[in-house]
PDB file of C-alpha atoms in Angstrom:
ATOM      1  CA  UNK A   1      25.588 -10.791  -6.721  1.00 77.00           C
ATOM      2  CA  UNK A   2      25.441  -9.372  -3.339  1.00 81.00           C
ATOM      3  CA  UNK A   3      25.604  -5.533  -2.596  1.00 83.00           C
ATOM      4  CA  UNK A   4      28.627  -4.204  -1.088  1.00 74.00           C
ATOM      5  CA  UNK A   5      30.296  -1.017   0.307  1.00 69.00           C
ATOM      6  CA  UNK A   6      31.496   0.897  -1.672  1.00 72.00           C
ATOM      7  CA  UNK A   7      29.569   1.888  -3.773  1.00 77.00           C
ATOM      8  CA  UNK A   8      26.766   2.042  -1.114  1.00 86.00           C
ATOM      9  CA  UNK A   9      27.463   3.429   2.532  1.00 84.00           C
ATOM     10  CA  UNK A  10      27.349   1.231   5.368  1.00 88.00           C
ATOM     11  CA  UNK A  11      24.197   2.678   6.923  1.00 88.00           C
ATOM     12  CA  UNK A  12      22.579   2.248   3.941  1.00 88.00           C
ATOM     13  CA  UNK A  13      23.885  -0.935   3.213  1.00 88.00           C
ATOM     14  CA  UNK A  14      22.444  -2.140   6.700  1.00 90.00           C
ATOM     15  CA  UNK A  15      19.130  -0.739   5.741  1.00 89.00           C
ATOM     16  CA  UNK A  16      18.762  -2.371   2.363  1.00 89.00           C
ATOM     17  CA  UNK A  17      19.458  -5.817   4.411  1.00 90.00           C
ATOM     18  CA  UNK A  18      16.912  -5.101   6.772  1.00 87.00           C
ATOM     19  CA  UNK A  19      14.455  -4.639   4.127  1.00 85.00           C
ATOM     20  CA  UNK A  20      15.425  -7.903   2.354  1.00 86.00           C
ATOM     21  CA  UNK A  21      17.347  -6.355  -0.571  1.00 90.00           C
ATOM     22  CA  UNK A  22      20.736  -8.123  -0.213  1.00 89.00           C
ATOM     23  CA  UNK A  23      21.667  -8.546  -3.924  1.00 90.00           C
ATOM     24  CA  UNK A  24      21.713  -6.609  -7.262  1.00 89.00           C
ATOM     25  CA  UNK A  25      18.714  -8.726  -8.411  1.00 91.00           C
ATOM     26  CA  UNK A  26      16.625  -7.664  -5.143  1.00 88.00           C
ATOM     27  CA  UNK A  27      17.540  -4.268  -5.945  1.00 90.00           C
ATOM     28  CA  UNK A  28      16.612  -4.430  -9.519  1.00 90.00           C
ATOM     29  CA  UNK A  29      13.417  -6.187  -8.650  1.00 86.00           C
ATOM     30  CA  UNK A  30      12.400  -3.341  -6.311  1.00 83.00           C
ATOM     31  CA  UNK A  31      13.718  -0.340  -8.710  1.00 89.00           C
ATOM     32  CA  UNK A  32      16.348   2.241  -7.734  1.00 92.00           C
ATOM     33  CA  UNK A  33      13.974   4.989  -7.450  1.00 90.00           C
ATOM     34  CA  UNK A  34      11.190   3.228  -5.600  1.00 87.00           C
ATOM     35  CA  UNK A  35      13.897   2.006  -3.186  1.00 90.00           C
ATOM     36  CA  UNK A  36      15.536   5.574  -2.836  1.00 90.00           C
ATOM     37  CA  UNK A  37      12.020   6.829  -2.027  1.00 88.00           C
ATOM     38  CA  UNK A  38      11.359   4.181   0.632  1.00 85.00           C
ATOM     39  CA  UNK A  39      14.761   4.871   2.161  1.00 86.00           C
ATOM     40  CA  UNK A  40      13.755   8.440   2.405  1.00 85.00           C
ATOM     41  CA  UNK A  41      10.387   7.579   3.841  1.00 82.00           C
ATOM     42  CA  UNK A  42      11.491   5.689   6.678  1.00 83.00           C
ATOM     43  CA  UNK A  43      13.454   9.107   7.750  1.00 82.00           C
ATOM     44  CA  UNK A  44      16.937   8.113   6.802  1.00 83.00           C
ATOM     45  CA  UNK A  45      19.273  10.639   5.158  1.00 81.00           C
ATOM     46  CA  UNK A  46      18.888  10.594   1.487  1.00 84.00           C
ATOM     47  CA  UNK A  47      20.865  12.691  -0.928  1.00 88.00           C
ATOM     48  CA  UNK A  48      21.639  12.688  -4.961  1.00 91.00           C
ATOM     49  CA  UNK A  49      24.620  11.007  -3.892  1.00 90.00           C
ATOM     50  CA  UNK A  50      22.769   8.045  -2.449  1.00 92.00           C
ATOM     51  CA  UNK A  51      20.355   7.838  -5.473  1.00 93.00           C
ATOM     52  CA  UNK A  52      23.380   7.551  -7.612  1.00 93.00           C
ATOM     53  CA  UNK A  53      25.088   4.909  -5.358  1.00 92.00           C
ATOM     54  CA  UNK A  54      21.899   2.893  -5.566  1.00 93.00           C
ATOM     55  CA  UNK A  55      21.890   2.852  -9.473  1.00 93.00           C
ATOM     56  CA  UNK A  56      25.729   2.323  -9.512  1.00 92.00           C
ATOM     57  CA  UNK A  57      24.841  -0.559  -7.029  1.00 91.00           C
ATOM     58  CA  UNK A  58      22.235  -2.106  -9.476  1.00 92.00           C
ATOM     59  CA  UNK A  59      24.897  -1.870 -12.380  1.00 92.00           C
ATOM     60  CA  UNK A  60      27.658  -3.245 -10.312  1.00 89.00           C
ATOM     61  CA  UNK A  61      29.923  -0.152 -10.858  1.00 89.00           C
ATOM     62  CA  UNK A  62      30.893   2.642  -8.693  1.00 85.00           C
ATOM     63  CA  UNK A  63      28.892   5.774  -8.626  1.00 82.00           C
ATOM     64  CA  UNK A  64      31.684   8.138 -10.258  1.00 86.00           C
ATOM     65  CA  UNK A  65      31.231   5.844 -13.418  1.00 91.00           C
ATOM     66  CA  UNK A  66      27.687   7.256 -13.885  1.00 92.00           C
ATOM     67  CA  UNK A  67      27.421   9.753 -16.827  1.00 94.00           C
ATOM     68  CA  UNK A  68      25.682  12.983 -16.622  1.00 94.00           C
ATOM     69  CA  UNK A  69      22.956  11.336 -18.770  1.00 94.00           C
ATOM     70  CA  UNK A  70      22.559   8.650 -16.241  1.00 93.00           C
ATOM     71  CA  UNK A  71      22.273  11.224 -13.576  1.00 94.00           C
ATOM     72  CA  UNK A  72      19.777  13.155 -15.386  1.00 95.00           C
ATOM     73  CA  UNK A  73      17.439  10.515 -16.344  1.00 94.00           C
ATOM     74  CA  UNK A  74      17.323   9.407 -12.399  1.00 93.00           C
ATOM     75  CA  UNK A  75      16.764  12.938 -11.406  1.00 93.00           C
ATOM     76  CA  UNK A  76      13.869  13.028 -13.933  1.00 92.00           C
ATOM     77  CA  UNK A  77      12.488   9.440 -12.912  1.00 90.00           C
ATOM     78  CA  UNK A  78      12.393  10.723  -9.379  1.00 88.00           C
ATOM     79  CA  UNK A  79      10.374  13.936  -9.958  1.00 85.00           C
ATOM     80  CA  UNK A  80       7.769  12.054 -12.064  1.00 79.00           C
ATOM     81  CA  UNK A  81       7.425   8.851  -9.330  1.00 77.00           C
ATOM     82  CA  UNK A  82       4.419   8.966  -6.955  1.00 70.00           C
ATOM     83  CA  UNK A  83       4.983   9.461  -3.203  1.00 69.00           C
ATOM     84  CA  UNK A  84       6.435   6.334  -1.327  1.00 79.00           C
ATOM     85  CA  UNK A  85       5.621   5.455   2.122  1.00 84.00           C
ATOM     86  CA  UNK A  86       6.469   2.652   4.511  1.00 83.00           C
ATOM     87  CA  UNK A  87       4.145   0.161   5.476  1.00 86.00           C
ATOM     88  CA  UNK A  88       2.663   0.068   8.968  1.00 91.00           C
ATOM     89  CA  UNK A  89       4.396  -1.463  12.039  1.00 89.00           C
ATOM     90  CA  UNK A  90       3.238  -5.024  12.981  1.00 92.00           C
ATOM     91  CA  UNK A  91       1.562  -4.072  15.934  1.00 95.00           C
ATOM     92  CA  UNK A  92      -0.661  -1.447  14.841  1.00 95.00           C
ATOM     93  CA  UNK A  93      -1.252  -2.938  11.582  1.00 96.00           C
ATOM     94  CA  UNK A  94      -2.546  -6.040  12.867  1.00 97.00           C
ATOM     95  CA  UNK A  95      -4.615  -4.231  15.627  1.00 97.00           C
ATOM     96  CA  UNK A  96      -6.527  -2.191  13.217  1.00 98.00           C
ATOM     97  CA  UNK A  97      -6.844  -4.996  11.231  1.00 98.00           C
ATOM     98  CA  UNK A  98      -8.396  -7.200  13.674  1.00 98.00           C
ATOM     99  CA  UNK A  99     -11.060  -4.460  14.273  1.00 98.00           C
ATOM    100  CA  UNK A 100     -11.898  -4.461  10.402  1.00 98.00           C
ATOM    101  CA  UNK A 101     -12.244  -8.281  10.767  1.00 98.00           C
ATOM    102  CA  UNK A 102     -14.597  -7.607  13.720  1.00 98.00           C
ATOM    103  CA  UNK A 103     -16.712  -5.725  11.596  1.00 98.00           C
ATOM    104  CA  UNK A 104     -16.384  -8.097   8.704  1.00 98.00           C
ATOM    105  CA  UNK A 105     -17.997 -10.733  11.040  1.00 98.00           C
ATOM    106  CA  UNK A 106     -20.928  -8.371  11.459  1.00 98.00           C
ATOM    107  CA  UNK A 107     -21.374  -8.191   7.851  1.00 98.00           C
ATOM    108  CA  UNK A 108     -21.661 -11.860   7.640  1.00 97.00           C
ATOM    109  CA  UNK A 109     -24.074 -12.067  10.462  1.00 97.00           C
ATOM    110  CA  UNK A 110     -26.338  -9.679   8.528  1.00 97.00           C
ATOM    111  CA  UNK A 111     -26.088 -11.963   5.310  1.00 96.00           C
ATOM    112  CA  UNK A 112     -23.523  -9.720   3.734  1.00 97.00           C
ATOM    113  CA  UNK A 113     -20.271 -10.571   2.282  1.00 97.00           C
ATOM    114  CA  UNK A 114     -17.727 -10.228   5.149  1.00 98.00           C
ATOM    115  CA  UNK A 115     -15.751  -7.017   4.360  1.00 98.00           C
ATOM    116  CA  UNK A 116     -14.952  -4.589   7.543  1.00 98.00           C
ATOM    117  CA  UNK A 117     -12.715  -1.208   7.297  1.00 98.00           C
ATOM    118  CA  UNK A 118     -11.518   1.319   9.357  1.00 98.00           C
ATOM    119  CA  UNK A 119     -10.019   4.839   8.695  1.00 98.00           C
ATOM    120  CA  UNK A 120      -7.247   5.773  11.110  1.00 98.00           C
ATOM    121  CA  UNK A 121      -6.007   9.201  11.663  1.00 97.00           C
ATOM    122  CA  UNK A 122      -2.900   9.840  14.022  1.00 95.00           C
ATOM    123  CA  UNK A 123      -3.215   6.607  15.656  1.00 96.00           C
ATOM    124  CA  UNK A 124      -7.244   6.821  16.350  1.00 97.00           C
ATOM    125  CA  UNK A 125      -9.856   5.043  14.279  1.00 98.00           C
ATOM    126  CA  UNK A 126     -12.050   8.148  13.129  1.00 98.00           C
ATOM    127  CA  UNK A 127     -14.342   5.882  10.816  1.00 98.00           C
ATOM    128  CA  UNK A 128     -15.472   2.384  10.366  1.00 98.00           C
ATOM    129  CA  UNK A 129     -18.142   0.594   8.247  1.00 98.00           C
ATOM    130  CA  UNK A 130     -19.019  -2.960   6.939  1.00 98.00           C
ATOM    131  CA  UNK A 131     -20.371  -4.028   3.741  1.00 98.00           C
ATOM    132  CA  UNK A 132     -24.317  -3.199   3.478  1.00 98.00           C
ATOM    133  CA  UNK A 133     -25.358  -2.958  -0.077  1.00 98.00           C
ATOM    134  CA  UNK A 134     -28.071  -5.671   0.346  1.00 97.00           C
ATOM    135  CA  UNK A 135     -29.396  -4.321   3.606  1.00 97.00           C
ATOM    136  CA  UNK A 136     -29.130  -0.838   2.612  1.00 97.00           C
ATOM    137  CA  UNK A 137     -30.262  -1.198  -0.986  1.00 98.00           C
ATOM    138  CA  UNK A 138     -27.282   0.684  -2.287  1.00 98.00           C
ATOM    139  CA  UNK A 139     -24.586  -0.851  -4.494  1.00 97.00           C
ATOM    140  CA  UNK A 140     -22.200   1.809  -2.882  1.00 97.00           C
ATOM    141  CA  UNK A 141     -22.578   0.647   0.608  1.00 98.00           C
ATOM    142  CA  UNK A 142     -19.190  -1.155   0.529  1.00 98.00           C
ATOM    143  CA  UNK A 143     -17.150  -1.235   3.866  1.00 98.00           C
ATOM    144  CA  UNK A 144     -14.632   1.208   2.571  1.00 98.00           C
ATOM    145  CA  UNK A 145     -17.024   3.731   1.596  1.00 98.00           C
ATOM    146  CA  UNK A 146     -19.037   3.433   4.716  1.00 98.00           C
ATOM    147  CA  UNK A 147     -15.727   3.994   6.927  1.00 98.00           C
ATOM    148  CA  UNK A 148     -14.694   7.020   4.512  1.00 98.00           C
ATOM    149  CA  UNK A 149     -18.042   8.639   4.909  1.00 98.00           C
ATOM    150  CA  UNK A 150     -18.056   8.297   8.615  1.00 98.00           C
ATOM    151  CA  UNK A 151     -14.279   9.781   8.749  1.00 98.00           C
ATOM    152  CA  UNK A 152     -14.961  12.778   6.397  1.00 98.00           C
ATOM    153  CA  UNK A 153     -18.094  13.523   8.519  1.00 98.00           C
ATOM    154  CA  UNK A 154     -16.079  13.383  11.911  1.00 98.00           C
ATOM    155  CA  UNK A 155     -13.209  15.152  10.324  1.00 98.00           C
ATOM    156  CA  UNK A 156     -15.291  18.015   8.595  1.00 98.00           C
ATOM    157  CA  UNK A 157     -13.203  17.423   5.349  1.00 97.00           C
ATOM    158  CA  UNK A 158     -13.594  15.200   1.907  1.00 96.00           C
ATOM    159  CA  UNK A 159     -10.071  15.335   1.928  1.00 96.00           C
ATOM    160  CA  UNK A 160      -8.673  12.883   4.154  1.00 97.00           C
ATOM    161  CA  UNK A 161      -4.788  13.404   3.662  1.00 93.00           C
ATOM    162  CA  UNK A 162      -2.621  11.933   6.853  1.00 93.00           C
ATOM    163  CA  UNK A 163      -5.457   9.010   7.188  1.00 97.00           C
ATOM    164  CA  UNK A 164      -4.714   5.519   6.343  1.00 98.00           C
ATOM    165  CA  UNK A 165      -7.819   2.794   5.417  1.00 98.00           C
ATOM    166  CA  UNK A 166      -7.566  -0.850   6.565  1.00 98.00           C
ATOM    167  CA  UNK A 167      -9.822  -3.048   5.053  1.00 98.00           C
ATOM    168  CA  UNK A 168      -9.863  -7.075   5.002  1.00 98.00           C
ATOM    169  CA  UNK A 169     -10.293  -7.427   1.093  1.00 98.00           C
ATOM    170  CA  UNK A 170      -8.571  -5.848  -1.656  1.00 98.00           C
ATOM    171  CA  UNK A 171     -10.620  -2.594  -2.517  1.00 98.00           C
ATOM    172  CA  UNK A 172     -12.581  -2.717  -5.944  1.00 98.00           C
ATOM    173  CA  UNK A 173     -12.297  -0.012  -8.411  1.00 97.00           C
ATOM    174  CA  UNK A 174     -15.312   2.062  -7.119  1.00 98.00           C
ATOM    175  CA  UNK A 175     -13.720   2.106  -3.669  1.00 98.00           C
ATOM    176  CA  UNK A 176     -10.122   2.687  -5.053  1.00 97.00           C
ATOM    177  CA  UNK A 177     -11.495   5.637  -6.602  1.00 96.00           C
ATOM    178  CA  UNK A 178     -12.960   6.967  -3.759  1.00 97.00           C
ATOM    179  CA  UNK A 179      -9.623   6.241  -1.701  1.00 97.00           C
ATOM    180  CA  UNK A 180      -7.776   8.394  -4.269  1.00 96.00           C
ATOM    181  CA  UNK A 181     -10.118  11.098  -4.608  1.00 96.00           C
ATOM    182  CA  UNK A 182     -10.101  11.304  -0.509  1.00 96.00           C
ATOM    183  CA  UNK A 183      -6.190  11.829  -0.756  1.00 95.00           C
ATOM    184  CA  UNK A 184      -5.537   9.157   1.794  1.00 96.00           C
ATOM    185  CA  UNK A 185      -1.926   8.393   2.543  1.00 94.00           C
ATOM    186  CA  UNK A 186      -2.115   4.372   2.661  1.00 95.00           C
ATOM    187  CA  UNK A 187      -4.599   1.835   2.199  1.00 97.00           C
ATOM    188  CA  UNK A 188      -3.683  -1.751   4.058  1.00 97.00           C
ATOM    189  CA  UNK A 189      -5.585  -4.374   2.850  1.00 97.00           C
ATOM    190  CA  UNK A 190      -5.734  -8.249   3.996  1.00 98.00           C
ATOM    191  CA  UNK A 191      -6.839 -10.827   1.517  1.00 97.00           C
ATOM    192  CA  UNK A 192      -6.445 -10.295  -2.178  1.00 96.00           C
ATOM    193  CA  UNK A 193      -9.581 -10.244  -4.612  1.00 97.00           C
ATOM    194  CA  UNK A 194      -8.840 -12.012  -7.891  1.00 95.00           C
ATOM    195  CA  UNK A 195     -12.143 -11.201  -9.308  1.00 95.00           C
ATOM    196  CA  UNK A 196     -12.448  -7.162  -8.789  1.00 96.00           C
ATOM    197  CA  UNK A 197      -9.227  -6.307  -6.848  1.00 97.00           C
ATOM    198  CA  UNK A 198      -8.056  -2.643  -8.082  1.00 96.00           C
ATOM    199  CA  UNK A 199      -4.874  -2.657  -6.389  1.00 94.00           C
ATOM    200  CA  UNK A 200      -2.986  -5.334  -8.507  1.00 91.00           C
ATOM    201  CA  UNK A 201      -5.011  -8.306  -8.710  1.00 94.00           C
ATOM    202  CA  UNK A 202      -7.224  -7.264 -11.688  1.00 96.00           C
ATOM    203  CA  UNK A 203      -6.090  -3.787 -12.489  1.00 94.00           C
ATOM    204  CA  UNK A 204      -3.620  -1.325 -10.170  1.00 92.00           C
ATOM    205  CA  UNK A 205      -5.405   2.070  -9.985  1.00 92.00           C
ATOM    206  CA  UNK A 206      -2.915   2.948  -7.226  1.00 89.00           C
ATOM    207  CA  UNK A 207       0.087   2.651  -9.401  1.00 82.00           C
ATOM    208  CA  UNK A 208      -1.495   4.748 -12.312  1.00 83.00           C
ATOM    209  CA  UNK A 209       0.668   7.738 -12.779  1.00 74.00           C
ATOM    210  CA  UNK A 210      -1.608   9.634 -15.002  1.00 81.00           C
ATOM    211  CA  UNK A 211      -4.096   9.766 -11.954  1.00 82.00           C
ATOM    212  CA  UNK A 212      -3.435  13.272  -9.830  1.00 71.00           C
ATOM    213  CA  UNK A 213      -3.474  11.666  -6.501  1.00 70.00           C
ATOM    214  CA  UNK A 214      -1.398   8.924  -5.213  1.00 80.00           C
ATOM    215  CA  UNK A 215      -2.124   6.490  -2.387  1.00 91.00           C
ATOM    216  CA  UNK A 216       0.571   4.121  -0.943  1.00 89.00           C
ATOM    217  CA  UNK A 217      -0.692   0.206  -0.859  1.00 91.00           C
ATOM    218  CA  UNK A 218       0.294  -2.729   1.252  1.00 92.00           C
ATOM    219  CA  UNK A 219      -1.654  -5.835   1.050  1.00 93.00           C
ATOM    220  CA  UNK A 220      -1.366  -9.287   2.917  1.00 94.00           C
ATOM    221  CA  UNK A 221      -1.854  -7.931   6.509  1.00 96.00           C
ATOM    222  CA  UNK A 222      -3.924 -11.046   8.466  1.00 97.00           C
ATOM    223  CA  UNK A 223      -4.632 -12.254   5.044  1.00 97.00           C
ATOM    224  CA  UNK A 224      -5.256 -15.766   6.263  1.00 97.00           C
ATOM    225  CA  UNK A 225      -7.912 -14.762   8.836  1.00 97.00           C
ATOM    226  CA  UNK A 226      -9.891 -12.612   6.232  1.00 98.00           C
ATOM    227  CA  UNK A 227      -9.632 -15.384   3.426  1.00 97.00           C
ATOM    228  CA  UNK A 228     -10.823 -18.091   5.951  1.00 97.00           C
ATOM    229  CA  UNK A 229     -13.622 -15.786   6.840  1.00 97.00           C
ATOM    230  CA  UNK A 230     -14.863 -15.221   3.175  1.00 97.00           C
ATOM    231  CA  UNK A 231     -14.303 -18.829   2.325  1.00 96.00           C
ATOM    232  CA  UNK A 232     -16.613 -20.055   5.313  1.00 96.00           C
ATOM    233  CA  UNK A 233     -19.019 -17.519   4.095  1.00 95.00           C
ATOM    234  CA  UNK A 234     -19.432 -18.612   0.585  1.00 94.00           C
ATOM    235  CA  UNK A 235     -19.521 -22.206   1.249  1.00 94.00           C
ATOM    236  CA  UNK A 236     -22.186 -21.863   3.997  1.00 90.00           C
ATOM    237  CA  UNK A 237     -24.188 -19.855   1.184  1.00 87.00           C
ATOM    238  CA  UNK A 238     -23.694 -22.486  -1.548  1.00 87.00           C
ATOM    239  CA  UNK A 239     -24.502 -25.283   1.273  1.00 87.00           C
ATOM    240  CA  UNK A 240     -27.951 -23.332   1.865  1.00 81.00           C
ATOM    241  CA  UNK A 241     -28.767 -22.600  -1.839  1.00 75.00           C
ATOM    242  CA  UNK A 242     -31.825 -24.572  -3.272  1.00 75.00           C
ATOM    243  CA  UNK A 243     -30.808 -27.355  -5.609  1.00 64.00           C
TER     244      UNK A 243
END
């Protein structure tokens, strides 16, 4: 069923359409509270009345039909929800991911699994790295940790609030833990990792509400290019392996 005005105000309805939320089913799939927080993160005016209007739209009723219990439940859910942030714009997202892909190519040239990462703060790259566990004889020398270490040293702080991390492969649990511990704002990855991905493919540490830090996570930026690089690397490795 299409969303309508009322119960939603016209500007909110237009924004929802821009985000691909056009029906009650779309809104229910995204979730009322996450959608409200995303609306707020986008700099749109977001009052409690809009939260109630979104819930009413998801139910197909007017917002004044919500009970006091309904409103209290929504306010509690809002207070308990992790912060929500908007994804990066297409141009900066692809620009920083291409830098990470160039680093991944360096890893491949050194015989390492091709993964590259950059840390971005206020639009500038403040840390970068690529996989080097073999070359450094260090199981923790993943691209993300290399970039995080460099960024922390440059900024003089182990907390990297306000920073984003771009990486060509979905972070593993080890790297996800470091990202969360650094209090990073966002992690943007290219290809999903069905074997060790900790951003939803195997587990989702970024959605674990019991952890005391939350980082917004977005996947799929230049995923085909990153996936092709990984596939070619492992194809070549198999071809050169002794039979």
